[in-house]
Amino acid sequence: MGAEGLRAGTEMVVEEKASEMSSTVPKSSNIFWHDCAVGKADRQKLLKQKGCVVWITGLSGSGKSTLACTLGRELHTRGKLAYVLDGDNLRHGLNKDLGFKAEDRVENIRRVGEVAKLFADAGLVCIASLISPYRRDREACRALLSDGSFVEVFLNMSLELCEARDPKGLYKLARAGKIKGFTGIDDPYEAPLNCEIEIKEVDGVCPTPSDTAGQVVTYLAEKGFLHE
């Protein structure tokens, strides 16, 4: 390999490393972490619960938003404080500058992961409901919570079921070529390999929202998140 080829290869490695680090290393060096007297343990004691992130993933139409809202309501009736971060809702504000290209999807999930981490640190049960199709991005969010407080819920509903339901009419548009890069049609969905909770369809039917929410509540209670 000539000097130019070696230099080009070195520059490529540096660029790739910089890209990998860009989401975790601040661009400014003149910043410092400031600790406060009241910490996560204090907030959890006040709320009588433990902060965590319930990350609901699955194809469009699999029931993620419905499960998130049902779970939030069930926790509320139990006197537990929860907050839902819905993928579509966040694209009206926090992520309204992002599209659906691969790099935009990565940034979308990164931002939601960081916000979810803050909610968990506040002592809340943060319910994040997003397609989040790429396994690497979900694992990056999991890595933000090193204390085991990331609970991945996979709504494992078949493409056929989700497309038959098509509550937003998006599959129809994707099949007609009016939406490009649609997950499950012309963009991949990478299923979780080691999720905490997997919810499957039964005989081609999606379980009821109350049943699925009950599964998640039971898991959270067994793992000690619903009491301090």
Protein backbone atom coordinates (compact mmCIF):
# COMPACT_ATOMS: atom_id res chain seq x y z
CA MET A 1 0.00 0.00 0.00
CA GLY A 2 1.38 3.43 -0.96
CA ALA A 3 1.68 6.41 1.35
CA GLU A 4 -1.51 7.98 -0.01
CA GLY A 5 -3.49 4.78 0.49
CA LEU A 6 -2.15 4.36 4.01
CA ARG A 7 -3.00 7.96 4.83
CA ALA A 8 -6.51 7.61 3.40
CA GLY A 9 -7.06 4.44 5.40
CA THR A 10 -5.88 6.13 8.58
CA GLU A 11 -8.15 9.10 7.97
CA MET A 12 -11.11 6.77 7.43
CA VAL A 13 -10.48 4.99 10.75
CA VAL A 14 -10.22 8.34 12.53
CA GLU A 15 -13.48 9.53 10.97
CA GLU A 16 -15.26 6.31 11.98
CA LYS A 17 -13.99 6.61 15.55
CA ALA A 18 -15.07 10.24 15.68
CA SER A 19 -18.51 9.25 14.44
CA GLU A 20 -18.82 6.54 17.09
CA MET A 21 -17.79 8.93 19.84
CA SER A 22 -19.87 11.90 18.73
CA SER A 23 -22.97 10.73 20.59
CA THR A 24 -21.15 10.17 23.88
CA VAL A 25 -18.38 12.75 24.02
CA PRO A 26 -19.37 16.43 24.38
CA LYS A 27 -18.09 18.69 21.62
CA SER A 28 -17.09 21.35 24.15
CA SER A 29 -14.31 20.75 26.67
CA ASN A 30 -15.30 23.66 28.91
CA ILE A 31 -18.16 21.89 30.69
CA PHE A 32 -18.31 20.20 34.07
CA TRP A 33 -20.75 17.86 35.81
CA HIS A 34 -22.49 19.50 38.75
CA ASP A 35 -23.86 17.28 41.52
CA CYS A 36 -26.85 18.32 43.61
CA ALA A 37 -27.59 17.51 47.24
CA VAL A 38 -30.82 15.67 46.39
CA GLY A 39 -30.07 12.52 44.40
CA LYS A 40 -31.91 9.69 42.71
CA ALA A 41 -32.22 7.67 45.93
CA ASP A 42 -33.85 10.64 47.67
CA ARG A 43 -36.38 11.08 44.88
CA GLN A 44 -37.19 7.37 44.83
CA LYS A 45 -37.77 7.41 48.57
CA LEU A 46 -40.13 10.36 48.18
CA LEU A 47 -42.07 8.67 45.38
CA LYS A 48 -41.95 5.19 46.96
CA GLN A 49 -40.87 3.63 43.67
CA LYS A 50 -37.72 3.07 41.63
CA GLY A 51 -36.97 4.88 38.41
CA CYS A 52 -36.68 2.81 35.25
CA VAL A 53 -37.20 2.88 31.50
CA VAL A 54 -39.75 0.59 29.88
CA TRP A 55 -38.77 0.62 26.21
CA ILE A 56 -41.56 -0.70 23.96
CA THR A 57 -40.42 -1.69 20.47
CA GLY A 58 -42.11 -3.34 17.52
CA LEU A 59 -43.46 -2.75 14.04
CA SER A 60 -45.85 0.06 13.23
CA GLY A 61 -49.33 -1.14 14.13
CA SER A 62 -48.13 -3.66 16.72
CA GLY A 63 -49.83 -1.77 19.55
CA LYS A 64 -46.93 0.12 21.13
CA SER A 65 -48.72 3.41 21.82
CA THR A 66 -51.83 1.64 23.07
CA LEU A 67 -49.76 -0.48 25.44
CA ALA A 68 -47.81 2.57 26.64
CA CYS A 69 -50.94 4.53 27.50
CA THR A 70 -52.65 1.53 29.09
CA LEU A 71 -49.56 0.82 31.17
CA GLY A 72 -49.31 4.46 32.21
CA ARG A 73 -52.94 4.44 33.33
CA GLU A 74 -52.53 1.18 35.25
CA LEU A 75 -49.49 2.51 37.09
CA HIS A 76 -51.37 5.73 37.86
CA THR A 77 -54.24 3.77 39.43
CA ARG A 78 -51.64 2.06 41.62
CA GLY A 79 -50.33 5.42 42.81
CA LYS A 80 -47.12 5.19 40.76
CA LEU A 81 -45.74 8.08 38.76
CA ALA A 82 -45.06 7.31 35.11
CA TYR A 83 -44.58 9.31 31.93
CA VAL A 84 -44.98 8.21 28.31
CA LEU A 85 -42.50 9.24 25.62
CA ASP A 86 -44.34 8.44 22.40
CA GLY A 87 -42.33 8.40 19.19
CA ASP A 88 -44.90 10.29 17.10
CA ASN A 89 -45.54 12.86 19.83
CA LEU A 90 -41.83 13.59 20.21
CA ARG A 91 -41.57 14.30 16.49
CA HIS A 92 -43.91 17.23 17.08
CA GLY A 93 -41.36 18.88 19.36
CA LEU A 94 -38.04 17.47 20.54
CA ASN A 95 -37.38 15.63 17.27
CA LYS A 96 -39.36 17.73 14.80
CA ASP A 97 -36.15 18.53 12.90
CA LEU A 98 -35.53 14.85 12.08
CA GLY A 99 -36.71 12.81 9.14
CA PHE A 100 -36.63 9.04 8.64
CA LYS A 101 -33.26 8.51 6.99
CA ALA A 102 -31.00 6.04 8.79
CA GLU A 103 -28.92 8.79 10.41
CA ASP A 104 -32.07 10.63 11.52
CA ARG A 105 -33.46 7.47 13.07
CA VAL A 106 -30.22 7.01 15.00
CA GLU A 107 -30.34 10.56 16.35
CA ASN A 108 -34.05 10.22 17.13
CA ILE A 109 -33.42 7.21 19.35
CA ARG A 110 -30.31 8.75 20.92
CA ARG A 111 -32.26 11.82 22.03
CA VAL A 112 -35.15 9.78 23.40
CA GLY A 113 -32.71 7.53 25.25
CA GLU A 114 -31.09 10.51 26.95
CA VAL A 115 -34.45 12.01 27.94
CA ALA A 116 -35.69 8.64 29.21
CA LYS A 117 -32.56 8.36 31.33
CA LEU A 118 -33.36 11.72 32.95
CA PHE A 119 -36.91 10.63 33.75
CA ALA A 120 -35.61 7.43 35.33
CA ASP A 121 -33.09 9.46 37.34
CA ALA A 122 -36.01 11.58 38.55
CA GLY A 123 -37.52 8.39 39.97
CA LEU A 124 -40.28 7.91 37.40
CA VAL A 125 -41.26 4.89 35.37
CA CYS A 126 -40.50 6.22 31.90
CA ILE A 127 -42.42 4.42 29.16
CA ALA A 128 -40.78 4.95 25.76
CA SER A 129 -42.87 3.81 22.80
CA LEU A 130 -41.01 3.80 19.48
CA ILE A 131 -40.49 1.47 16.54
CA SER A 132 -36.74 1.86 17.17
CA PRO A 133 -35.93 -0.62 14.40
CA TYR A 134 -32.18 -0.90 14.84
CA ARG A 135 -30.83 -3.20 17.52
CA ARG A 136 -27.63 -1.22 17.97
CA ASP A 137 -29.56 1.96 18.82
CA ARG A 138 -31.71 0.21 21.41
CA GLU A 139 -28.63 -1.33 22.99
CA ALA A 140 -27.02 2.11 23.15
CA CYS A 141 -30.03 3.31 25.16
CA ARG A 142 -29.76 0.28 27.42
CA ALA A 143 -26.12 1.11 28.05
CA LEU A 144 -27.16 4.52 29.40
CA LEU A 145 -28.76 2.77 32.38
CA SER A 146 -26.08 0.50 33.76
CA ASP A 147 -28.04 -0.42 36.90
CA GLY A 148 -30.40 -2.83 35.18
CA SER A 149 -33.28 -0.37 35.04
CA PHE A 150 -33.81 -0.69 31.28
CA VAL A 151 -36.73 -2.99 30.52
CA GLU A 152 -37.14 -3.83 26.84
CA VAL A 153 -40.64 -4.92 25.82
CA PHE A 154 -40.87 -6.48 22.35
CA LEU A 155 -44.32 -6.53 20.79
CA ASN A 156 -43.61 -9.46 18.50
CA MET A 157 -46.50 -9.08 16.08
CA SER A 158 -46.14 -10.34 12.52
CA LEU A 159 -45.93 -7.98 9.58
CA GLU A 160 -49.12 -9.58 8.25
CA LEU A 161 -51.03 -8.74 11.44
CA CYS A 162 -49.69 -5.18 11.64
CA GLU A 163 -50.37 -4.54 7.97
CA ALA A 164 -53.91 -5.92 8.26
CA ARG A 165 -54.57 -3.56 11.18
CA ASP A 166 -52.75 -0.58 9.60
CA PRO A 167 -54.38 1.94 12.02
CA LYS A 168 -52.68 4.95 10.39
CA GLY A 169 -52.90 3.78 6.79
CA LEU A 170 -49.12 3.87 6.50
CA TYR A 171 -48.59 0.37 5.14
CA LYS A 172 -50.97 1.12 2.29
CA LEU A 173 -48.98 4.24 1.42
CA ALA A 174 -45.68 2.34 1.70
CA ARG A 175 -46.91 -0.44 -0.58
CA ALA A 176 -47.98 2.22 -3.10
CA GLY A 177 -44.47 3.69 -3.00
CA LYS A 178 -45.67 6.95 -1.45
CA ILE A 179 -43.58 6.42 1.70
CA LYS A 180 -39.94 5.42 1.32
CA GLY A 181 -37.83 3.68 3.96
CA PHE A 182 -40.83 2.30 5.84
CA THR A 183 -39.91 -0.25 8.50
CA GLY A 184 -40.95 -3.77 7.54
CA ILE A 185 -41.49 -2.90 3.88
CA ASP A 186 -38.32 -1.39 2.42
CA ASP A 187 -36.36 -0.80 5.63
CA PRO A 188 -35.40 -3.54 8.12
CA TYR A 189 -36.63 -4.18 11.64
CA GLU A 190 -34.06 -5.92 13.85
CA ALA A 191 -35.84 -7.90 16.54
CA PRO A 192 -34.39 -7.91 20.08
CA LEU A 193 -32.18 -10.84 21.00
CA ASN A 194 -32.43 -10.64 24.80
CA CYS A 195 -35.42 -8.50 25.72
CA GLU A 196 -36.89 -8.66 29.22
CA ILE A 197 -40.47 -9.12 28.01
CA GLU A 198 -41.70 -10.54 24.69
CA ILE A 199 -45.38 -10.37 23.88
CA LYS A 200 -46.57 -12.53 20.97
CA GLU A 201 -49.77 -12.76 19.00
CA VAL A 202 -51.97 -15.77 19.72
CA ASP A 203 -53.54 -17.49 16.72
CA GLY A 204 -53.05 -14.34 14.68
CA VAL A 205 -54.60 -12.09 17.32
CA CYS A 206 -52.84 -9.46 19.40
CA PRO A 207 -53.42 -9.80 23.18
CA THR A 208 -55.61 -7.10 24.72
CA PRO A 209 -53.93 -3.91 25.99
CA SER A 210 -54.98 -4.71 29.56
CA ASP A 211 -53.40 -8.17 29.35
CA THR A 212 -50.13 -6.87 27.94
CA ALA A 213 -50.00 -4.02 30.44
CA GLY A 214 -50.63 -6.55 33.20
CA GLN A 215 -47.60 -8.56 32.10
CA VAL A 216 -45.39 -5.49 32.30
CA VAL A 217 -46.77 -4.40 35.69
CA THR A 218 -46.18 -7.88 37.08
CA TYR A 219 -42.58 -7.80 35.86
CA LEU A 220 -41.96 -4.34 37.34
CA ALA A 221 -43.44 -5.40 40.67
CA GLU A 222 -41.38 -8.60 40.79
CA LYS A 223 -38.19 -6.66 40.05
CA GLY A 224 -38.89 -4.17 42.81
CA PHE A 225 -39.50 -1.06 40.71
CA LEU A 226 -42.91 -0.35 42.22
CA HIS A 227 -41.71 0.11 45.78
CA GLU A 228 -38.76 1.97 47.30
